[in-house]
XYZ file of C-alpha atoms in Angstrom:
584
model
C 121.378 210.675 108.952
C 123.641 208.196 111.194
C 121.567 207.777 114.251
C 124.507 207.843 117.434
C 124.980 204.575 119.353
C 122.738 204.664 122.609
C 124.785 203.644 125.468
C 123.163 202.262 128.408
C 124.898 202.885 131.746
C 121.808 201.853 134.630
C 123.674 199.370 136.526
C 122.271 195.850 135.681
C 120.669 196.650 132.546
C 118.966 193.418 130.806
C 118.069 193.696 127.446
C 114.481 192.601 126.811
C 114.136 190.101 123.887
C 113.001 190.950 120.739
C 110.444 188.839 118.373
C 111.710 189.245 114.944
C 108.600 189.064 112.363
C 109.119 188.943 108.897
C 109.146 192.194 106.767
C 110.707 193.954 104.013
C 114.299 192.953 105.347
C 113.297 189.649 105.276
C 114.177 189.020 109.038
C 118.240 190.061 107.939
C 120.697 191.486 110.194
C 123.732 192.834 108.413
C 127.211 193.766 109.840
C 129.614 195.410 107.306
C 132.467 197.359 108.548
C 132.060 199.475 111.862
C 127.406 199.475 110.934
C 125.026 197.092 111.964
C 122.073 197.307 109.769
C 119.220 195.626 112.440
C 116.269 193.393 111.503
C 114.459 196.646 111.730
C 116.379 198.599 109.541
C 117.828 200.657 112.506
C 121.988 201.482 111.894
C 124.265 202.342 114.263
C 128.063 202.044 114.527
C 130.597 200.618 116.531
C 133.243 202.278 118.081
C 135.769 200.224 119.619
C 137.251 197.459 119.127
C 135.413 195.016 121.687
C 133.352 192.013 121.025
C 129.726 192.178 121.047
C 126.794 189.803 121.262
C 124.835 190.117 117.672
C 122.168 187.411 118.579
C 121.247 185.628 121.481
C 118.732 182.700 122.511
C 118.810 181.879 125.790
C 116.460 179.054 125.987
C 118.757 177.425 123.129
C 121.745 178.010 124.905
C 123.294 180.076 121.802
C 125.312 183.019 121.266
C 126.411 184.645 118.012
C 129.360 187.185 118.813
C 131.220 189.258 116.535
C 134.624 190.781 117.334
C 135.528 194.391 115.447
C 139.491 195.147 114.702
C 140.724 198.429 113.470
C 142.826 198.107 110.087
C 144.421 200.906 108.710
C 142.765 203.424 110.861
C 142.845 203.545 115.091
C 139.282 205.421 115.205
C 137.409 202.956 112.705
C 136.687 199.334 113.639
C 135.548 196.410 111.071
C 134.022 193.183 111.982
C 136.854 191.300 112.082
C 135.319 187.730 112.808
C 132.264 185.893 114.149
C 132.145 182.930 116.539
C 128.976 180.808 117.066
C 128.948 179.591 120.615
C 127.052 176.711 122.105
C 126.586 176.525 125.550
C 127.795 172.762 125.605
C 129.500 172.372 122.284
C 132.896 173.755 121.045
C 133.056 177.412 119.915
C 132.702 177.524 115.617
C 134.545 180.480 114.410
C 134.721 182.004 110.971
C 137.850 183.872 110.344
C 139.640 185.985 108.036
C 140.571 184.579 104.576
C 137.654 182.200 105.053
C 138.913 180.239 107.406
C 136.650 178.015 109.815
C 138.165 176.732 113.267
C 135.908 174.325 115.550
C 138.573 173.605 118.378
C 140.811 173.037 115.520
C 141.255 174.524 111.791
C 138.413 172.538 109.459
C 138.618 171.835 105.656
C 135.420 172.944 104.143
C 134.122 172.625 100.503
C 130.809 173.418 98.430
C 129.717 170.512 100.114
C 127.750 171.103 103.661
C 129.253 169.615 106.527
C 127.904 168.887 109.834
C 129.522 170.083 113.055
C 127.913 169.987 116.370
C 124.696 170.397 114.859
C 125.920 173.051 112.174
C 126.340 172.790 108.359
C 128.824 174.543 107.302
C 129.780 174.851 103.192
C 132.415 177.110 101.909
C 132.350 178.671 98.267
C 134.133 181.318 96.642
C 132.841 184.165 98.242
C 133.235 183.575 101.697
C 131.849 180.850 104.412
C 127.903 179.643 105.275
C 126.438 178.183 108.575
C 123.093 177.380 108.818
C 121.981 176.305 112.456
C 118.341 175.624 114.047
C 116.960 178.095 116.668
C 114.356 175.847 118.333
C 113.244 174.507 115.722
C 113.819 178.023 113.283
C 116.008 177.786 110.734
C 118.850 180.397 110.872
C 121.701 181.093 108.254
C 124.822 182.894 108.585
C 126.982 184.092 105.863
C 130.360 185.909 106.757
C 133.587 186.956 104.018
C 136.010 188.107 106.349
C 134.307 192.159 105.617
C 130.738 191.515 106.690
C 128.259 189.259 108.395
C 124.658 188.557 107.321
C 122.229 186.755 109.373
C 118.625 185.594 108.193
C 116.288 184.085 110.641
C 113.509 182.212 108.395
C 110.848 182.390 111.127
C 109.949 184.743 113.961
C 112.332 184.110 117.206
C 112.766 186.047 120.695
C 116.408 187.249 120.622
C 118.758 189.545 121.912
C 121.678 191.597 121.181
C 122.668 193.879 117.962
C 120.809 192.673 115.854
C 117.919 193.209 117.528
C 118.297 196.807 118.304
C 121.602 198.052 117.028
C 121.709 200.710 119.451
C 122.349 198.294 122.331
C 125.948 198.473 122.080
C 126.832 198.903 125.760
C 124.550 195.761 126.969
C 125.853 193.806 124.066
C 129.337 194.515 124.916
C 131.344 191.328 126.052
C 134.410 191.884 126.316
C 135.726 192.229 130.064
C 139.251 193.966 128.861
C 138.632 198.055 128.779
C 141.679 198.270 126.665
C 139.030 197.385 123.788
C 137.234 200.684 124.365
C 139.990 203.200 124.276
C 138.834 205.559 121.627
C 141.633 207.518 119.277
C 141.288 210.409 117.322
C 143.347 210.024 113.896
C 143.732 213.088 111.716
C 140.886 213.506 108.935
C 141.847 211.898 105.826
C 141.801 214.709 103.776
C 141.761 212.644 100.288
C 137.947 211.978 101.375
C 135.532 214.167 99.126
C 132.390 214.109 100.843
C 130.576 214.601 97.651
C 132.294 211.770 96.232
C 131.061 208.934 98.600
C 127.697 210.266 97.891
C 128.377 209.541 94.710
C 130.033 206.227 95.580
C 127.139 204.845 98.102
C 123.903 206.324 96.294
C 124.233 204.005 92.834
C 122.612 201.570 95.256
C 119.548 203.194 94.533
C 120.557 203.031 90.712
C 120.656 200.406 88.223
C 121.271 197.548 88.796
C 120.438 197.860 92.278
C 117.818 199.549 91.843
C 115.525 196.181 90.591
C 115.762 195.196 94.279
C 114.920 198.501 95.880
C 111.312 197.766 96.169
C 112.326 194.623 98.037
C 115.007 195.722 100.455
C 115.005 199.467 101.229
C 118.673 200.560 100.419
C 118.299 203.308 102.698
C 119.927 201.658 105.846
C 122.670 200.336 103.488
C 122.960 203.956 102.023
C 123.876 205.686 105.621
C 126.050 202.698 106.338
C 128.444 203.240 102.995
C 128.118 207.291 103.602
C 128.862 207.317 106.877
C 131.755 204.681 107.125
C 133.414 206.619 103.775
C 133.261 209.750 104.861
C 136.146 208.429 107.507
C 137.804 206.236 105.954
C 139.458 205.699 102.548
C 138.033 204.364 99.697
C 140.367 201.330 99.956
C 140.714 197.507 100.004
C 137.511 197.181 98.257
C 135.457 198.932 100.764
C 133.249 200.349 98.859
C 131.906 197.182 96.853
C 131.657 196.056 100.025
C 128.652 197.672 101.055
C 127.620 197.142 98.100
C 128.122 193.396 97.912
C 126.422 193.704 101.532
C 122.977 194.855 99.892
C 123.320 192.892 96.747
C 123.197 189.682 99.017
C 121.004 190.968 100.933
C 118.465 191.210 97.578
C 119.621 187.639 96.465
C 118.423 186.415 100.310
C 114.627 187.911 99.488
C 114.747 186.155 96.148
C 115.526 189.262 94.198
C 118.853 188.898 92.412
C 120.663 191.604 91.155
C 122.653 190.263 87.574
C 126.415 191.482 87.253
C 126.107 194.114 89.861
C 129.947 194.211 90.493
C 130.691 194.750 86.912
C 128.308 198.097 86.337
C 129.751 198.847 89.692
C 133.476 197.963 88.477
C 133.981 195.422 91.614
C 135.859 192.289 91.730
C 133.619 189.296 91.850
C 134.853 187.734 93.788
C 136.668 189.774 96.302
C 140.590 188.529 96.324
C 141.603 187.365 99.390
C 145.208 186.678 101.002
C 147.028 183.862 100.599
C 149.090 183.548 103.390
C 147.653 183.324 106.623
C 147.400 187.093 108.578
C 148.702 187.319 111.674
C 147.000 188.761 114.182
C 148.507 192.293 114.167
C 147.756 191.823 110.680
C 144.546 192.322 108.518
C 144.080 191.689 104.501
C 143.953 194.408 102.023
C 145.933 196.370 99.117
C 149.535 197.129 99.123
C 150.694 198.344 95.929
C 148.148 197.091 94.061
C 148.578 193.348 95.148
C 146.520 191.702 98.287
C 148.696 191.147 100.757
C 148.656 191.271 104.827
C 148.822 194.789 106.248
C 149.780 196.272 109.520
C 146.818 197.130 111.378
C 147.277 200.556 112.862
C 147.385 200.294 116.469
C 150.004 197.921 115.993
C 152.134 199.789 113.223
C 151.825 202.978 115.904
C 154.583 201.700 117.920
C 157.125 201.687 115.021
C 155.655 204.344 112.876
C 155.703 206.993 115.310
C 159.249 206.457 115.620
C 160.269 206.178 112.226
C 161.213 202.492 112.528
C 160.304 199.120 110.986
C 160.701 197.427 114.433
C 163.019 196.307 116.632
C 164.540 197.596 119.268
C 167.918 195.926 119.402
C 168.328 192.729 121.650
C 171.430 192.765 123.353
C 172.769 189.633 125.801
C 176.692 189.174 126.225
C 178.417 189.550 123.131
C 175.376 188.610 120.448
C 172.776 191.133 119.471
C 169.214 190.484 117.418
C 166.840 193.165 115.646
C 163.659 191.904 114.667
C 161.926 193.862 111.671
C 158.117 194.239 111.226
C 157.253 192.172 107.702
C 153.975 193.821 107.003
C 155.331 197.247 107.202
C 158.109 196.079 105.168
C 156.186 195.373 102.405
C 154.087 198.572 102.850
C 157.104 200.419 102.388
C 157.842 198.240 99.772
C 161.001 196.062 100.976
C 161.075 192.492 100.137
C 162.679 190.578 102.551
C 164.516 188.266 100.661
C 166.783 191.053 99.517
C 168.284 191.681 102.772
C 171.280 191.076 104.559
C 173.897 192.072 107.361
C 177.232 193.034 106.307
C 177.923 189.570 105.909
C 175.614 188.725 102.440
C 175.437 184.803 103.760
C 174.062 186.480 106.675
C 170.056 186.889 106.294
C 167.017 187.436 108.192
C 164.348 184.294 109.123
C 161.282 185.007 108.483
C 158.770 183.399 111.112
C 155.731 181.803 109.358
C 153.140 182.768 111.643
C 153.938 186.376 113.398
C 155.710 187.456 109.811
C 157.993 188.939 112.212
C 161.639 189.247 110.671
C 165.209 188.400 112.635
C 168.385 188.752 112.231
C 171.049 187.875 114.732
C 174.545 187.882 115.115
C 177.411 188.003 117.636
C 180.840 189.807 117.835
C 182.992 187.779 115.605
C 180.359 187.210 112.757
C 178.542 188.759 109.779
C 180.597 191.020 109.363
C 180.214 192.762 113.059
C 182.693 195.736 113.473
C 183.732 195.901 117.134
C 184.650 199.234 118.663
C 185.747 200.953 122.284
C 184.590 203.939 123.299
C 186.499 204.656 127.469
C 185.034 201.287 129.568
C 182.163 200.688 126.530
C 182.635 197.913 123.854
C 180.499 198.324 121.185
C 179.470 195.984 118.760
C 177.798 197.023 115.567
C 176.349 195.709 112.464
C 173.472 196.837 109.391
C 170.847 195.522 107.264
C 171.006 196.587 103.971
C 169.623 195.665 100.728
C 171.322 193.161 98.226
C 173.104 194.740 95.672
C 174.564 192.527 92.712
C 176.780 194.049 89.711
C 174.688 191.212 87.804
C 171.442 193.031 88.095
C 170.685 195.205 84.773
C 167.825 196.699 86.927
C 166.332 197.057 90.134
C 162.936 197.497 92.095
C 164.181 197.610 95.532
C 164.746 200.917 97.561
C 168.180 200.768 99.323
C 167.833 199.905 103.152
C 170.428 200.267 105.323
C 169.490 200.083 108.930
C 172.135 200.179 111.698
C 171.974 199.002 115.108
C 174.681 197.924 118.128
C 174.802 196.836 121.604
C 177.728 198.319 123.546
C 178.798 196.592 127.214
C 180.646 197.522 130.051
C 184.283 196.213 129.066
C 184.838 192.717 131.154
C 186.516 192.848 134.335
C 188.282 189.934 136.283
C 187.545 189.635 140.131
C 189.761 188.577 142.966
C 189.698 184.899 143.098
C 191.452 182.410 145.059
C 192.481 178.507 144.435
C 194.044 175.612 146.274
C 196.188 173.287 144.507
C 194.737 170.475 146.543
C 192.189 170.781 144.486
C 192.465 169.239 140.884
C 190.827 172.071 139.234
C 188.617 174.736 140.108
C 185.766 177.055 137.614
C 184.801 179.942 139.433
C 181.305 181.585 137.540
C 182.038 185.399 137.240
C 179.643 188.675 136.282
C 180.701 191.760 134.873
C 177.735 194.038 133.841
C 176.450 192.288 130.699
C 178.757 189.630 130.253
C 179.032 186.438 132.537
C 181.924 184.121 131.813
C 184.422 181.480 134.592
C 188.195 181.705 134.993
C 190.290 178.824 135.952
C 193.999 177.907 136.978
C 195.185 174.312 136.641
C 198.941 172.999 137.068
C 200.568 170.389 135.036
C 203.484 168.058 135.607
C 204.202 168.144 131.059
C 204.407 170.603 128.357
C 201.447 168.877 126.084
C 198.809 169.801 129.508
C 197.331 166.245 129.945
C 199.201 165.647 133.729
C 196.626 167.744 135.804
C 198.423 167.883 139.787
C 196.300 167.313 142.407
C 196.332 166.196 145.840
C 198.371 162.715 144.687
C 200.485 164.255 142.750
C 204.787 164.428 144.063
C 206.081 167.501 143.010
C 209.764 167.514 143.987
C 212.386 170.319 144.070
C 213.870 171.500 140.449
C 210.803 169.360 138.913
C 209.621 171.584 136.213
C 205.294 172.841 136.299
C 202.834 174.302 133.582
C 200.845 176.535 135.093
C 197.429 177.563 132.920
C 195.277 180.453 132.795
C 192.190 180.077 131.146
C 188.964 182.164 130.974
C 185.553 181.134 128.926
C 182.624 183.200 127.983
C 185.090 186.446 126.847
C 185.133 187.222 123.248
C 189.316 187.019 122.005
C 187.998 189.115 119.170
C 187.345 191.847 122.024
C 189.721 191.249 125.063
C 192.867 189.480 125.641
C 194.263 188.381 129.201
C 197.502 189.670 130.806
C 199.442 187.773 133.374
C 200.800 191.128 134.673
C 202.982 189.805 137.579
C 203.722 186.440 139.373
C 205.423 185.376 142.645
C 205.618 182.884 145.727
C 205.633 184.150 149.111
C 205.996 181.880 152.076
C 202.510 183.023 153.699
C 199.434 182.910 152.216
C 199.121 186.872 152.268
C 200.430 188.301 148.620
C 202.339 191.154 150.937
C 203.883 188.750 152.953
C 207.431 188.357 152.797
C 210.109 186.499 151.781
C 208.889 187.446 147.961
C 210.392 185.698 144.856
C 209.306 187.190 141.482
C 208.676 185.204 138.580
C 207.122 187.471 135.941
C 206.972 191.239 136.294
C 205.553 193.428 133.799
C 204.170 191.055 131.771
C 207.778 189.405 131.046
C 209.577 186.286 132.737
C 212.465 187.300 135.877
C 215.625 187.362 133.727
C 217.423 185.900 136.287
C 215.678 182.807 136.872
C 216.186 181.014 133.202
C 213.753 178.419 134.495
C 210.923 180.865 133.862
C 209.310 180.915 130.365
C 205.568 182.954 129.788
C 203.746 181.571 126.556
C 200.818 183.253 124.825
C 200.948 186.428 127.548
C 198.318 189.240 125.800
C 197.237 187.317 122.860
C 194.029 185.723 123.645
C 191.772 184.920 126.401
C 193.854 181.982 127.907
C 197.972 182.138 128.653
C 200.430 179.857 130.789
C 203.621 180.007 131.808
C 206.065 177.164 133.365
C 208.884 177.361 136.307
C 210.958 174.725 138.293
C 209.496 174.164 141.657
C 211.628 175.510 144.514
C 211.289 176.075 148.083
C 212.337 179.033 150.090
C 216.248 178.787 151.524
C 217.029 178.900 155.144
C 213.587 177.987 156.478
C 211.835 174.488 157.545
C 210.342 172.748 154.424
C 206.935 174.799 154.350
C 203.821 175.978 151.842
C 204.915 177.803 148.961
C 202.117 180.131 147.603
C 201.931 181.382 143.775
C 200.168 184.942 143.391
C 199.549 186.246 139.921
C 197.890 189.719 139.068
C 195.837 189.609 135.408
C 195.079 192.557 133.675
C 192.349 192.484 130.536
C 193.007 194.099 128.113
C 190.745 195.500 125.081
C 192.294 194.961 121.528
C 191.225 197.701 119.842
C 193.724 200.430 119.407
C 196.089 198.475 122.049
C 199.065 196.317 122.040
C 198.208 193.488 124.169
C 201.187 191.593 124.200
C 204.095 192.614 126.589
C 207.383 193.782 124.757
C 209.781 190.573 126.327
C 212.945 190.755 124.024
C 215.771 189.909 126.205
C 217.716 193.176 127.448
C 216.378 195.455 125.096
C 212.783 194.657 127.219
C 210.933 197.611 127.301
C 208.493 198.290 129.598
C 204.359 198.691 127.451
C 201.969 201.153 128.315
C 198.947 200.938 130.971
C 197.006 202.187 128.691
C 195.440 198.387 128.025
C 194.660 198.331 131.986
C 190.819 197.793 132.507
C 189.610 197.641 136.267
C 191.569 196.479 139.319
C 194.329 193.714 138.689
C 192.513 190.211 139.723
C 194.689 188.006 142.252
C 195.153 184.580 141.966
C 196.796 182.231 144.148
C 197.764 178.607 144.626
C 199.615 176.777 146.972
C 201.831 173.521 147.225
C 202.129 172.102 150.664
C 205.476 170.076 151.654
């Protein structure tokens, strides 16, 4: 029976060394899954997902530390990696998929290479590192599933695999987020009866040549009592067994073609691509690939989602999807799209996180106003060609928007004495400038400025132009210009130029081009002064309007004497007033 962990809570607690001496475990500490199998025998489990001291010498100035993930599980941990860390040396860790990193990733063959004192060989089945304990040799073997350790001589040590029941003195990690314990609901395709049957052939033939070597009880309670949580899956049972088999073939006592009486893969497939770290390797529909471990895949799951959420900033939008749980729910990327087929995701090489962005006037983005809201919205969907006799894709479609507050102009006032002037504006999501220039010609390259002699009759451009406002969304409205002889907009004498959108029809000198139809408009008038008065400042006033294009008729109705007058319903927010002035 499982013996439960034995946590140690008297406030500084030092674990005593222990000597290892050799016996019918051959000095061998094992770490499969969530068990550590001690050099005594002794299992215990661990809970969390923390990392934990599995050997320590002191007077060497060495630490051998394991860190335990959960995969597909919250409440079940695995031994996700090991690190071997010198006191005055860089860190060597062994890592998933057999990878080595010693302050930077290392190539590693069947051939033993030396770092910091370490040889380190790589074969098919996982990783070696064979190190000297003063003056004891020590070997470590790790796959990515479990860890075995064999000291050759007796040592004083500390830490799990000394007493496996140490796990609260052991414990390194600083972070308590690593010990939050969940409860997931039973599997309830686990038949207890079953993993008896599954662990106990290690007491059979073949195994069964090496039981009077290495007692597979220890390895026994390990199998039962990780399988009796958690699935059958990603080769977890050979595991264990591959766990005892090595641990015959280290007290020279081989046991021949275990894995194929057992009906194990020999060896154990591996990913090819690199997991990230939310990310661990096992099946997906019957290929190795890089799953979703479950703490991670929570967040979306419990939701119903496959990421995101939505990214909204102005008028462009981004929804990142998960990849691994794509593939778990058996989507390939590549076969997705927005509405726009030329529009696809990019796949980032290291997170496998999947984005796809777009903006307002691309990929096929339908743009909609609901009251002061603009919405823009857009889907990912699978690829679906008439050329394709047949098909292994599900259909996705997954919808998502970002609405805004509809843009709104703001009072702001110029002076022509200046050449030009950009005033920076902010309207709930979206930030864009407005800004009125005057020009002496039709083509717009004669800016006026301080220098510039405007005389009396001499025709002006005057240009309204805004940036950062989508013209697939809003247009701008000169609603009404006019000069006043004081710098108020109330003040009076008043002469109108445009009014309602349309040029005065009894000044012919007025003519409005592009009013409604985009984001920028101008209009041009000969330059006058005001009659009966000394020669004085003449200030222009215009009102602008935005106005939203959907379901509206921007542009004013200007035809002459049959002018009609459009509706307000276009009008969003208070009229913004603008305002130059010419001095004599």
């Amino acid at each position: 029976m499982l013996r439960p962990l034995l946590f140690l809570f008297a406030f500084g607690l030092k674990l005593s060394p222990v000597s290892i001496f050799a016996g019918v475990h051959g000095n061998l500490c094992t770490v499969t899954g969530p068990s550590v199998i001690d050099i005594s025998g002794n299992v215990n489990s661990v809970s969390d997902r923390c990392e934990y001291t599995l050997l320590q010498d002191q007077s060497a100035g060495f630490t051998l530390k394991a860190n335990f993930l959960e995969r597909r599980r919250r409440d079940v941990s695995f031994v996700d990696s090991v690190t071997l860390d010198f006191s005055e040396d860089d860190d060597i860790q062994l890592l998933q998929g057999h990878r080595v990193l010693v302050s930077s990733p290392v190539t590693l063959s069947g051939s033993v290479q030396t770092f910091n004192g370490v040889g380190l060989s790589k074969d098919q089945t996982g990783v070696t590192a064979n190190i000297s304990l003063n003056g004891s040799p020590v070997s470590l073997f790790f796959d990515g599933t479990t860890a075995q350790i064999y000291i050759d001589v007796p040592v004083n040590v500390k830490g799990l695999c000394a007493d496996s029941s140490s796990s609260s003195s052991s414990r390194l990690s600083s972070d308590s987020s690593c010990q939050q314990q969940y409860v997931d609901p039973a599997d309830d395709t686990i038949n207890p009866i079953t993993v008896i049957e599954q662990c106990d052939v290690l007491s059979a033939a073949p195994f069964s040549s090496c039981n009077a070597v290495v007692d597979p009880e220890s390895y026994i309670i390990a199998c039962r009592s990780t399988l009796n949580k958690y699935p059958a899956v990603d080769g977890l049972r050979c595991q264990f067994l591959k766990a005892y088999a090595k641990a015959c073939q280290k007290s020279q006592s081989t046991v021949q073609n275990w894995w194929t009486a057992a009906k194990c893969h020999h060896p154990e497939p591996i990913c090819q691509d690199k997991c990230s770290d939310h990310e661990f390797c096992g099946d997906i529909h019957g290929n190795t690939d890089c799953r979703c471990r479950a703490i991670y895949a929570s967040q979306y799951t419990e939701q119903n989602r496959l990421g995101g959420p939505t990214v909204c900033k102005d008028n462009t939008a981004s929804l990142t999807l998960v990849g691994c749980l794509l593939k778990e729910n058996g989507i390939d990327y590549n076969h997705l799209h927005l509405n726009d087929k030329t529009c696809t995701g990019v796949m980032d090489p290291e997170s496998h996180m999947l984005k796809f962005s777009f903006s307002s006037d691309s990929c096929g983005t339908e743009v909609t106003t609901n009251n002061s809201q603009v919405i823009f919205t857009n889907a990912v969907v699978t690829r679906n060609s008439s050329l394709d006799l047949i098909t292994r894709q599900d259909k996705v479609f997954i919808e998502f928007s970002c609405s805004h507050p509809a843009p709104e102009l703001q009072n702001v006032a110029f002076n022509i004495l200046d050449n030009s002037v950009k005033v920076f504006l902010q309207s709930g999501e979206w930030h864009y400038s407005l800004t009125m220039k005057a020009y002496s010609d039709a083509a717009q390259t004669q800016l006026l400025g301080p220098n510039s002699d405007v005389r009396l009759n001499q025709k002006i451009w005057i240009v309204l132009e805004t940036e950062g406002l989508d013209a697939e969304v809003v247009s701008v409205v000169t609603d009404s210009c006019w000069a006043t002889s004081g710098n108020s907009p109330s003040s009076s004498p008043r002469y109108d130029l445009i009014t309602d959108g349309c040029a005065n029809a009894e000044d012919g000198t007025v003519q409005v081009m592009g009013n409604g139809e985009g984001t920028s408009n101008s209009f041009s008038f000969n330059m006058f002064e005001f009659s009966g008065k000394e020669p004085s400042e003449v200030y222009l006033h215009c009102q602008l309007q935005l106005c939203l294009n959907k379901n509206n008729i921007c542009e004013p109705g200007c035809s002459g004497s049959a002018r009609r007058r459009r509706s307000l319903r276009y009008r969003r927010g208070a009229p913004a007033l603008i305002s130059m002035v010419w001095t004599p």
